[in-house]
């Protein structure tokens, strides 16, 4: 549980020596409580105080990483129930299930779909993050063969191995030893053997419980076997149960400091009906899942879920914005069009994407409006004729654009006359309202 400023103050030397850069120990304690300073700044603090503060400042949901390299997935570290309180830290990972009963060709095909799933949206790379190999055959040899096929066809993709038979788990984890796999399937009967396999292969251990009570018991038991990197499944499968269990788990970990449920959650969303699967997955995204397992990779489903995940895991207190400057799209020449828009990331990426689609080299003047979209910035008085004129003049773009034509967004057509007044010698053209009309607009010119 987080300590208050006064509780932290009691642990400090109370000499007010100022070596930490703060005028008093109390002022430093308050900064520590707000997580705006590090205890290392005080050279005189005791080891005991460091230990207590370290424990108190550890995130209530333990950080767990699976996979290695640039595809590694970080989970946990969450500190709040609601994203308006503070940003959710680590976006949930999407995993697709590969059953070990599939042929090697089918396994290769799904691996290829996972590798091809990556898209670029507002400057972020979004993708299916992981593969879960399931031992549905019940055969250890077959499970091992499927694991080898995944290792060969999707090298570098983090893997979850789902099995309740320790022999099968041990056989299949070999290609992923030291690759921080998740071995999922620890239960009351196999916990000790599964914990030993996880430890030997530097894997995390996924608990397969059938209730919240059993889950809490199993995490304690597995910790007792020396495994700290744990992923939890409470057994919830229906959307209603997923919301209820995930919420109870997050609340207990964050509000009550219950350590036995302070781990990332894995949810299984597989459904025959892909639309239903996508809908249930969206529940997991919104309500605290760290890994969401699905049955298939489909572009329409991925796009919807990627977008939702991106929205839930952006910081609502920090508008996504790009740098104010003149962006070249393609290799603009003197007569190339000059557009202007605001620096809201989504606006920038959509407008620049549509200009790119048009294949007409252009300049895009992106004006700092504190990350607001065009209409919002205009309504807030940040995208006005005076400010646009000032930005264009100060940007120096005039020397590159001898025809002095500026294309403003259709949504602020009302500004065209006043911008022309403020920018003598410039011609202001009203562009489309929606970015997707830009290619046709440019073709028509
Ligand atoms: Fe207090 Fe330590 Fe800061 Fe000195 S360095 S004022 S003892 S917190």
Tab-separated table of C-alpha atoms and ligand atoms in Angstrom:
chain	number	residue	atom	x	y	z
A	1	UNK	CA	0.000	0.000	0.000
A	2	UNK	CA	1.276	3.500	-0.805
A	3	UNK	CA	2.460	5.517	2.196
A	4	UNK	CA	1.293	9.046	2.934
A	5	UNK	CA	3.726	11.966	3.074
A	6	UNK	CA	3.605	11.989	6.868
A	7	UNK	CA	4.254	8.231	7.085
A	8	UNK	CA	7.254	8.638	4.785
A	9	UNK	CA	8.478	11.651	6.811
A	10	UNK	CA	8.656	9.458	9.912
A	11	UNK	CA	11.169	7.210	8.088
A	12	UNK	CA	13.515	10.071	7.059
A	13	UNK	CA	16.469	11.396	9.153
A	14	UNK	CA	14.597	14.671	9.938
A	15	UNK	CA	17.751	16.814	9.902
A	16	UNK	CA	16.543	19.138	7.148
A	17	UNK	CA	20.073	19.124	5.718
A	18	UNK	CA	18.789	19.924	2.195
A	19	UNK	CA	21.226	17.479	0.509
A	20	UNK	CA	18.275	15.994	-1.372
A	21	UNK	CA	17.588	19.360	-2.995
A	22	UNK	CA	14.449	20.015	-0.966
A	23	UNK	CA	14.283	22.596	1.850
A	24	UNK	CA	13.039	20.136	4.497
A	25	UNK	CA	12.629	16.416	5.054
A	26	UNK	CA	8.861	16.972	5.057
A	27	UNK	CA	8.933	18.650	1.633
A	28	UNK	CA	10.975	15.699	0.307
A	29	UNK	CA	8.543	13.236	1.910
A	30	UNK	CA	5.619	14.929	0.155
A	31	UNK	CA	7.406	14.628	-3.202
A	32	UNK	CA	8.091	10.945	-2.521
A	33	UNK	CA	4.421	10.366	-1.712
A	34	UNK	CA	3.491	11.914	-5.056
A	35	UNK	CA	6.098	9.684	-6.756
A	36	UNK	CA	7.850	12.808	-8.031
A	37	UNK	CA	11.197	12.104	-6.358
A	38	UNK	CA	13.416	9.109	-5.626
A	39	UNK	CA	14.558	8.055	-2.162
A	40	UNK	CA	18.116	7.797	-3.557
A	41	UNK	CA	18.347	11.593	-3.367
A	42	UNK	CA	18.697	11.402	0.419
A	43	UNK	CA	22.215	10.142	1.205
A	44	UNK	CA	21.498	9.673	4.921
A	45	UNK	CA	18.394	7.526	4.828
A	46	UNK	CA	18.691	4.154	6.606
A	47	UNK	CA	18.664	0.819	4.794
A	48	UNK	CA	15.544	-0.142	6.746
A	49	UNK	CA	13.711	2.977	5.556
A	50	UNK	CA	14.803	2.212	1.987
A	51	UNK	CA	13.415	-1.309	2.287
A	52	UNK	CA	10.061	-0.136	3.680
A	53	UNK	CA	9.750	2.601	1.081
A	54	UNK	CA	10.785	0.246	-1.705
A	55	UNK	CA	8.090	-2.238	-0.727
A	56	UNK	CA	5.491	0.506	-0.369
A	57	UNK	CA	6.330	2.060	-3.720
A	58	UNK	CA	6.283	-1.252	-5.643
A	59	UNK	CA	3.326	-1.262	-8.046
A	60	UNK	CA	0.394	-3.254	-6.633
A	61	UNK	CA	0.235	-5.301	-9.838
A	62	UNK	CA	3.611	-6.990	-10.274
A	63	UNK	CA	5.462	-6.208	-13.519
A	64	UNK	CA	5.870	-9.337	-15.629
A	65	UNK	CA	7.476	-9.456	-19.078
A	66	UNK	CA	7.039	-12.235	-21.568
A	67	UNK	CA	9.014	-12.630	-24.742
A	68	UNK	CA	12.390	-11.022	-25.376
A	69	UNK	CA	13.824	-8.369	-27.662
A	70	UNK	CA	11.723	-5.741	-29.377
A	71	UNK	CA	8.602	-7.948	-29.355
A	72	UNK	CA	8.729	-8.463	-25.578
A	73	UNK	CA	5.409	-7.735	-23.866
A	74	UNK	CA	5.372	-5.863	-20.566
A	75	UNK	CA	2.409	-6.470	-18.288
A	76	UNK	CA	1.243	-5.332	-14.864
A	77	UNK	CA	2.608	-2.231	-13.085
A	78	UNK	CA	-0.902	-0.795	-12.943
A	79	UNK	CA	-1.678	1.573	-10.087
A	80	UNK	CA	-5.237	2.758	-10.679
A	81	UNK	CA	-8.736	1.486	-11.331
A	82	UNK	CA	-9.734	4.238	-13.726
A	83	UNK	CA	-7.745	5.806	-16.519
A	84	UNK	CA	-8.927	9.319	-15.654
A	85	UNK	CA	-7.033	8.953	-12.333
A	86	UNK	CA	-3.761	8.089	-14.014
A	87	UNK	CA	-2.678	6.461	-17.252
A	88	UNK	CA	-3.035	2.694	-17.568
A	89	UNK	CA	0.578	1.618	-17.907
A	90	UNK	CA	0.956	-1.470	-20.087
A	91	UNK	CA	-1.445	-2.179	-22.958
A	92	UNK	CA	-2.932	-5.662	-22.943
A	93	UNK	CA	-1.359	-8.174	-25.306
A	94	UNK	CA	-3.364	-10.000	-27.959
A	95	UNK	CA	-2.562	-13.676	-28.450
A	96	UNK	CA	-3.988	-16.105	-30.980
A	97	UNK	CA	-4.452	-19.777	-30.164
A	98	UNK	CA	-2.801	-22.525	-32.198
A	99	UNK	CA	-4.026	-26.002	-31.278
A	100	UNK	CA	-1.468	-28.770	-31.466
A	101	UNK	CA	-3.959	-30.840	-33.470
A	102	UNK	CA	-3.449	-28.573	-36.486
A	103	UNK	CA	-1.248	-29.614	-39.394
A	104	UNK	CA	2.174	-28.010	-39.740
A	105	UNK	CA	0.889	-26.115	-42.802
A	106	UNK	CA	-2.001	-24.670	-40.823
A	107	UNK	CA	0.338	-23.734	-37.966
A	108	UNK	CA	2.654	-21.994	-40.442
A	109	UNK	CA	-0.327	-20.132	-41.909
A	110	UNK	CA	-1.423	-18.766	-38.528
A	111	UNK	CA	2.169	-17.795	-37.689
A	112	UNK	CA	2.303	-15.882	-40.960
A	113	UNK	CA	-0.995	-14.129	-40.113
A	114	UNK	CA	0.448	-13.068	-36.760
A	115	UNK	CA	3.623	-11.725	-38.370
A	116	UNK	CA	1.536	-9.902	-40.997
A	117	UNK	CA	-0.896	-8.433	-38.488
A	118	UNK	CA	1.153	-5.324	-37.762
A	119	UNK	CA	-0.298	-1.980	-38.736
A	120	UNK	CA	0.908	1.570	-38.198
A	121	UNK	CA	-1.658	3.832	-36.570
A	122	UNK	CA	-0.911	7.392	-35.455
A	123	UNK	CA	2.767	6.562	-35.367
A	124	UNK	CA	2.446	3.432	-33.234
A	125	UNK	CA	3.046	-0.127	-34.392
A	126	UNK	CA	0.055	-2.295	-33.444
A	127	UNK	CA	-0.060	-6.045	-33.845
A	128	UNK	CA	-1.100	-9.443	-32.552
A	129	UNK	CA	1.564	-9.771	-29.893
A	130	UNK	CA	1.759	-13.438	-29.036
A	131	UNK	CA	0.845	-17.015	-29.902
A	132	UNK	CA	-0.706	-19.500	-27.479
A	133	UNK	CA	-0.005	-23.138	-28.330
A	134	UNK	CA	-2.615	-25.440	-26.757
A	135	UNK	CA	-2.085	-29.052	-25.896
A	136	UNK	CA	-5.628	-30.038	-26.884
A	137	UNK	CA	-4.362	-33.392	-28.232
A	138	UNK	CA	-3.245	-34.391	-24.736
A	139	UNK	CA	-0.132	-35.803	-26.377
A	140	UNK	CA	3.253	-34.469	-25.222
A	141	UNK	CA	5.025	-35.360	-28.488
A	142	UNK	CA	2.451	-33.617	-30.604
A	143	UNK	CA	2.606	-30.545	-28.376
A	144	UNK	CA	6.377	-30.447	-28.740
A	145	UNK	CA	6.098	-30.728	-32.539
A	146	UNK	CA	3.617	-27.834	-32.631
A	147	UNK	CA	5.915	-25.756	-30.426
A	148	UNK	CA	8.851	-26.414	-32.752
A	149	UNK	CA	6.729	-25.425	-35.753
A	150	UNK	CA	5.803	-22.131	-34.081
A	151	UNK	CA	9.424	-21.495	-33.113
A	152	UNK	CA	10.454	-22.060	-36.733
A	153	UNK	CA	7.697	-20.018	-38.363
A	154	UNK	CA	7.254	-17.162	-35.901
A	155	UNK	CA	10.713	-16.625	-34.425
A	156	UNK	CA	10.703	-13.806	-31.929
A	157	UNK	CA	6.955	-13.862	-31.240
A	158	UNK	CA	6.280	-14.323	-27.498
A	159	UNK	CA	4.660	-17.646	-26.725
A	160	UNK	CA	2.200	-19.048	-24.192
A	161	UNK	CA	2.245	-22.826	-23.786
A	162	UNK	CA	-1.083	-24.108	-22.548
A	163	UNK	CA	-0.970	-27.556	-20.961
A	164	UNK	CA	-1.890	-29.164	-17.672
A	165	UNK	CA	0.421	-32.158	-18.136
A	166	UNK	CA	3.858	-31.176	-16.816
A	167	UNK	CA	5.550	-33.628	-19.220
A	168	UNK	CA	3.925	-31.887	-22.177
A	169	UNK	CA	4.859	-28.443	-20.819
A	170	UNK	CA	8.447	-29.546	-20.262
A	171	UNK	CA	8.769	-30.949	-23.779
A	172	UNK	CA	7.241	-27.933	-25.514
A	173	UNK	CA	9.052	-25.216	-23.586
A	174	UNK	CA	12.482	-26.338	-24.823
A	175	UNK	CA	12.491	-24.240	-28.024
A	176	UNK	CA	11.566	-21.238	-25.863
A	177	UNK	CA	13.954	-21.724	-22.946
A	178	UNK	CA	15.371	-18.290	-22.005
A	179	UNK	CA	12.752	-16.629	-24.240
A	180	UNK	CA	10.514	-15.772	-21.300
A	181	UNK	CA	7.538	-17.869	-22.381
A	182	UNK	CA	4.391	-18.199	-20.282
A	183	UNK	CA	3.573	-21.758	-19.245
A	184	UNK	CA	-0.166	-21.700	-18.602
A	185	UNK	CA	-2.017	-24.484	-16.824
A	186	UNK	CA	-0.801	-24.626	-13.209
A	187	UNK	CA	-3.512	-25.979	-10.922
A	188	UNK	CA	-3.834	-27.509	-7.479
A	189	UNK	CA	-2.651	-30.916	-8.736
A	190	UNK	CA	0.370	-29.971	-10.810
A	191	UNK	CA	1.509	-26.704	-9.187
A	192	UNK	CA	4.840	-27.937	-7.841
A	193	UNK	CA	5.926	-29.670	-11.062
A	194	UNK	CA	4.830	-26.736	-13.230
A	195	UNK	CA	6.637	-24.277	-10.960
A	196	UNK	CA	9.841	-26.314	-11.302
A	197	UNK	CA	9.552	-26.302	-15.112
A	198	UNK	CA	8.877	-22.551	-15.180
A	199	UNK	CA	11.883	-21.854	-12.965
A	200	UNK	CA	14.197	-24.113	-14.979
A	201	UNK	CA	13.212	-22.419	-18.238
A	202	UNK	CA	12.962	-18.826	-16.990
A	203	UNK	CA	9.276	-18.802	-17.915
A	204	UNK	CA	6.331	-17.147	-16.195
A	205	UNK	CA	3.670	-19.447	-14.828
A	206	UNK	CA	0.006	-19.089	-15.747
A	207	UNK	CA	-2.452	-20.254	-13.121
A	208	UNK	CA	-5.596	-22.020	-14.303
A	209	UNK	CA	-8.052	-21.585	-11.410
A	210	UNK	CA	-11.771	-22.220	-11.322
A	211	UNK	CA	-12.695	-19.464	-8.873
A	212	UNK	CA	-11.275	-16.321	-7.295
A	213	UNK	CA	-10.686	-18.085	-3.976
A	214	UNK	CA	-8.786	-20.905	-5.623
A	215	UNK	CA	-6.795	-18.345	-7.601
A	216	UNK	CA	-5.622	-16.530	-4.467
A	217	UNK	CA	-4.651	-19.843	-2.850
A	218	UNK	CA	-2.723	-20.975	-5.920
A	219	UNK	CA	-0.713	-17.762	-6.293
A	220	UNK	CA	0.461	-18.107	-2.674
A	221	UNK	CA	1.295	-21.768	-3.225
A	222	UNK	CA	3.249	-21.064	-6.409
A	223	UNK	CA	5.108	-18.182	-4.789
A	224	UNK	CA	6.066	-20.668	-2.096
A	225	UNK	CA	7.710	-22.773	-4.825
A	226	UNK	CA	9.882	-19.797	-5.750
A	227	UNK	CA	8.031	-18.492	-8.828
A	228	UNK	CA	7.324	-14.753	-8.750
A	229	UNK	CA	6.358	-14.099	-12.373
A	230	UNK	CA	2.753	-15.254	-12.375
A	231	UNK	CA	-0.166	-14.727	-14.751
A	232	UNK	CA	-3.650	-15.386	-13.395
A	233	UNK	CA	-6.798	-16.953	-14.867
A	234	UNK	CA	-9.719	-16.976	-12.460
A	235	UNK	CA	-11.711	-19.314	-14.705
A	236	UNK	CA	-14.019	-16.545	-15.964
A	237	UNK	CA	-15.143	-17.130	-19.543
A	238	UNK	CA	-18.479	-15.296	-19.933
A	239	UNK	CA	-18.249	-11.522	-20.491
A	240	UNK	CA	-20.170	-10.855	-17.275
A	241	UNK	CA	-17.798	-13.027	-15.219
A	242	UNK	CA	-14.726	-11.518	-16.873
A	243	UNK	CA	-15.865	-8.014	-15.890
A	244	UNK	CA	-16.732	-9.113	-12.363
A	245	UNK	CA	-13.588	-11.161	-11.682
A	246	UNK	CA	-11.163	-8.748	-13.322
A	247	UNK	CA	-12.679	-5.826	-11.426
A	248	UNK	CA	-12.577	-7.633	-8.083
A	249	UNK	CA	-8.966	-8.654	-8.726
A	250	UNK	CA	-7.827	-5.146	-9.697
A	251	UNK	CA	-9.709	-3.555	-6.806
A	252	UNK	CA	-8.317	-6.005	-4.259
A	253	UNK	CA	-4.762	-5.503	-5.531
A	254	UNK	CA	-4.883	-1.715	-5.755
A	255	UNK	CA	-7.277	-0.598	-3.046
A	256	UNK	CA	-6.687	-3.293	-0.452
A	257	UNK	CA	-3.082	-4.221	-1.251
A	258	UNK	CA	-3.962	-7.937	-1.530
A	259	UNK	CA	-0.644	-9.339	-2.763
A	260	UNK	CA	-2.030	-12.759	-3.702
A	261	UNK	CA	-3.924	-11.209	-6.643
A	262	UNK	CA	-1.356	-8.542	-7.567
A	263	UNK	CA	-0.438	-10.142	-10.912
A	264	UNK	CA	-1.391	-9.694	-14.569
A	265	UNK	CA	-4.600	-11.408	-15.716
A	266	UNK	CA	-5.003	-13.661	-18.757
A	267	UNK	CA	-8.477	-13.966	-20.293
A	268	UNK	CA	-9.676	-16.496	-22.851
A	269	UNK	CA	-12.112	-15.042	-25.374
A	270	UNK	CA	-12.266	-17.835	-27.968
A	271	UNK	CA	-15.715	-18.146	-29.523
A	272	UNK	CA	-17.145	-19.854	-32.618
A	273	UNK	CA	-18.691	-16.534	-33.570
A	274	UNK	CA	-15.870	-14.138	-34.447
A	275	UNK	CA	-17.983	-11.035	-33.901
A	276	UNK	CA	-18.917	-12.211	-30.422
A	277	UNK	CA	-15.262	-13.031	-29.757
A	278	UNK	CA	-14.300	-9.476	-30.722
A	279	UNK	CA	-16.994	-8.038	-28.468
A	280	UNK	CA	-15.924	-10.100	-25.458
A	281	UNK	CA	-12.288	-9.201	-26.152
A	282	UNK	CA	-13.283	-5.528	-26.018
A	283	UNK	CA	-14.585	-6.146	-22.493
A	284	UNK	CA	-11.162	-7.496	-21.520
A	285	UNK	CA	-9.410	-4.471	-23.028
A	286	UNK	CA	-11.580	-2.068	-21.050
A	287	UNK	CA	-11.518	-4.092	-17.856
A	288	UNK	CA	-8.042	-5.019	-16.843
A	289	UNK	CA	-6.948	-7.988	-18.959
A	290	UNK	CA	-3.193	-8.187	-19.538
A	291	UNK	CA	-3.372	-11.003	-22.098
A	292	UNK	CA	-6.380	-11.614	-24.333
A	293	UNK	CA	-6.421	-14.960	-26.116
A	294	UNK	CA	-8.460	-15.259	-29.310
A	295	UNK	CA	-9.122	-18.053	-31.767
A	296	UNK	CA	-8.244	-16.346	-35.031
A	297	UNK	CA	-6.534	-13.410	-36.694
A	298	UNK	CA	-8.922	-11.406	-38.852
A	299	UNK	CA	-8.098	-7.966	-40.140
A	300	UNK	CA	-11.457	-6.373	-39.337
A	301	UNK	CA	-11.336	-7.703	-35.787
A	302	UNK	CA	-7.711	-6.711	-35.272
A	303	UNK	CA	-8.327	-3.175	-36.503
A	304	UNK	CA	-11.263	-2.659	-34.150
A	305	UNK	CA	-9.452	-4.134	-31.137
A	306	UNK	CA	-6.157	-2.372	-31.854
A	307	UNK	CA	-8.007	0.940	-32.002
A	308	UNK	CA	-9.882	0.328	-28.770
A	309	UNK	CA	-6.701	-0.768	-26.990
A	310	UNK	CA	-4.859	2.282	-28.231
A	311	UNK	CA	-7.618	4.554	-26.947
A	312	UNK	CA	-7.862	2.904	-23.534
A	313	UNK	CA	-4.103	2.922	-22.991
A	314	UNK	CA	-3.332	6.502	-23.988
A	315	UNK	CA	-2.981	9.035	-21.216
A	316	UNK	CA	-6.223	11.049	-21.146
A	317	UNK	CA	-4.418	13.903	-19.412
A	318	UNK	CA	-1.824	14.271	-22.155
A	319	UNK	CA	-3.135	15.046	-25.639
A	320	UNK	CA	-1.324	13.072	-28.316
A	321	UNK	CA	0.496	15.637	-30.364
A	322	UNK	CA	3.160	15.962	-32.985
A	323	UNK	CA	5.839	18.600	-33.387
A	324	UNK	CA	4.924	21.964	-34.912
A	325	UNK	CA	6.709	22.289	-38.262
A	326	UNK	CA	6.333	22.089	-42.016
A	327	UNK	CA	6.281	18.417	-43.006
A	328	UNK	CA	7.281	17.391	-46.525
A	329	UNK	CA	5.167	14.581	-47.933
A	330	UNK	CA	6.967	13.064	-50.898
A	331	UNK	CA	9.419	15.483	-52.488
A	332	UNK	CA	7.527	18.741	-52.880
A	333	UNK	CA	8.569	21.199	-55.587
A	334	UNK	CA	7.918	24.954	-55.714
A	335	UNK	CA	4.417	24.509	-57.155
A	336	UNK	CA	3.381	21.716	-54.739
A	337	UNK	CA	0.333	22.374	-52.547
A	338	UNK	CA	0.699	23.638	-48.977
A	339	UNK	CA	-1.888	22.408	-46.455
A	340	UNK	CA	-2.285	23.512	-42.864
A	341	UNK	CA	-3.738	21.595	-39.922
A	342	UNK	CA	-3.375	21.293	-36.139
A	343	UNK	CA	-0.902	19.135	-34.215
A	344	UNK	CA	-3.379	16.594	-32.773
A	345	UNK	CA	-1.631	13.290	-33.616
A	346	UNK	CA	-4.693	11.631	-35.056
A	347	UNK	CA	-5.391	14.647	-37.278
A	348	UNK	CA	-1.780	14.777	-38.458
A	349	UNK	CA	-1.520	11.081	-39.257
A	350	UNK	CA	-4.880	10.942	-41.022
A	351	UNK	CA	-4.259	14.085	-43.104
A	352	UNK	CA	-0.674	13.130	-43.982
A	353	UNK	CA	-1.832	9.581	-44.800
A	354	UNK	CA	-4.475	10.855	-47.216
A	355	UNK	CA	-2.013	13.234	-48.886
A	356	UNK	CA	0.333	10.275	-49.277
A	357	UNK	CA	-2.510	8.234	-50.765
A	358	UNK	CA	-3.082	10.960	-53.327
A	359	UNK	CA	0.529	10.542	-54.499
A	360	UNK	CA	0.797	14.332	-54.930
A	361	UNK	CA	3.940	15.626	-53.238
A	362	UNK	CA	2.836	18.334	-50.796
A	363	UNK	CA	3.809	20.365	-47.771
A	364	UNK	CA	1.814	20.068	-44.583
A	365	UNK	CA	2.093	22.909	-42.083
A	366	UNK	CA	1.304	21.474	-38.659
A	367	UNK	CA	0.534	24.176	-36.137
A	368	UNK	CA	0.867	23.743	-32.372
A	369	UNK	CA	-2.674	23.890	-30.967
A	370	UNK	CA	-1.845	21.947	-27.794
A	371	UNK	CA	-2.865	18.659	-29.361
A	372	UNK	CA	-6.427	19.727	-30.211
A	373	UNK	CA	-8.228	18.742	-33.407
A	374	UNK	CA	-9.137	21.407	-35.969
A	375	UNK	CA	-12.659	22.267	-34.828
A	376	UNK	CA	-11.840	22.048	-31.122
A	377	UNK	CA	-8.753	24.217	-31.599
A	378	UNK	CA	-10.765	26.758	-33.561
A	379	UNK	CA	-13.502	26.834	-30.879
A	380	UNK	CA	-10.830	27.217	-28.188
A	381	UNK	CA	-9.268	30.184	-29.973
A	382	UNK	CA	-6.033	28.341	-30.752
A	383	UNK	CA	-6.500	27.973	-34.518
A	384	UNK	CA	-7.397	31.526	-35.452
A	385	UNK	CA	-6.563	33.675	-38.472
A	386	UNK	CA	-3.982	35.705	-36.529
A	387	UNK	CA	-2.245	32.632	-35.143
A	388	UNK	CA	-2.255	30.847	-38.510
A	389	UNK	CA	-0.775	33.951	-40.177
A	390	UNK	CA	1.873	34.308	-37.485
A	391	UNK	CA	2.844	30.635	-37.764
A	392	UNK	CA	3.097	30.727	-41.560
A	393	UNK	CA	5.173	33.911	-41.473
A	394	UNK	CA	7.526	32.633	-38.784
A	395	UNK	CA	7.882	29.181	-40.368
A	396	UNK	CA	9.770	30.600	-43.359
A	397	UNK	CA	7.750	28.386	-45.744
A	398	UNK	CA	7.043	31.410	-47.931
A	399	UNK	CA	10.430	31.105	-49.659
A	400	UNK	CA	9.546	27.554	-50.774
A	401	UNK	CA	6.049	28.400	-52.019
A	402	UNK	CA	6.291	31.142	-54.665
A	403	UNK	CA	2.601	30.836	-55.565
A	404	UNK	CA	1.714	31.644	-51.926
A	405	UNK	CA	-1.329	29.433	-51.739
A	406	UNK	CA	-2.403	27.960	-48.387
A	407	UNK	CA	-5.069	25.234	-48.187
A	408	UNK	CA	-7.024	25.395	-44.928
A	409	UNK	CA	-9.301	22.631	-43.584
A	410	UNK	CA	-12.899	22.785	-44.844
A	411	UNK	CA	-14.151	22.807	-41.267
A	412	UNK	CA	-12.696	26.303	-40.784
A	413	UNK	CA	-13.773	27.708	-44.164
A	414	UNK	CA	-15.096	30.638	-42.166
A	415	UNK	CA	-11.479	31.730	-41.553
A	416	UNK	CA	-10.508	32.040	-45.224
A	417	UNK	CA	-11.241	35.775	-45.546
A	418	UNK	CA	-9.579	36.756	-42.295
A	419	UNK	CA	-6.470	34.635	-42.972
A	420	UNK	CA	-6.145	36.345	-46.367
A	421	UNK	CA	-6.320	39.705	-44.600
A	422	UNK	CA	-3.642	38.719	-42.105
A	423	UNK	CA	-1.400	37.180	-44.780
A	424	UNK	CA	-1.182	39.835	-47.489
A	425	UNK	CA	-0.294	38.437	-50.897
A	426	UNK	CA	-1.422	34.905	-50.019
A	427	UNK	CA	-4.301	33.061	-51.637
A	428	UNK	CA	-6.321	30.999	-49.160
A	429	UNK	CA	-8.054	27.942	-50.590
A	430	UNK	CA	-10.641	25.990	-48.637
A	431	UNK	CA	-9.807	22.286	-48.658
A	432	UNK	CA	-12.096	19.354	-47.883
A	433	UNK	CA	-13.819	18.991	-44.521
A	434	UNK	CA	-12.843	15.348	-44.207
A	435	UNK	CA	-9.316	14.109	-44.839
A	436	UNK	CA	-10.539	11.176	-46.925
A	437	UNK	CA	-11.653	13.676	-49.599
A	438	UNK	CA	-8.095	15.014	-50.021
A	439	UNK	CA	-7.054	12.615	-52.839
A	440	UNK	CA	-10.101	13.604	-54.949
A	441	UNK	CA	-9.507	17.282	-54.071
A	442	UNK	CA	-5.903	17.055	-55.250
A	443	UNK	CA	-6.798	15.108	-58.396
A	444	UNK	CA	-9.357	17.765	-59.333
A	445	UNK	CA	-6.770	20.579	-59.162
B	1	LIG	FE1	16.065	15.283	5.010
B	1	LIG	FE2	17.560	13.511	3.690
B	1	LIG	FE3	16.669	15.683	2.432
B	1	LIG	FE4	18.550	15.872	4.321
B	1	LIG	S1	18.730	14.831	2.369
B	1	LIG	S2	16.717	17.150	4.047
B	1	LIG	S3	17.926	14.286	5.707
B	1	LIG	S4	15.442	14.055	3.279
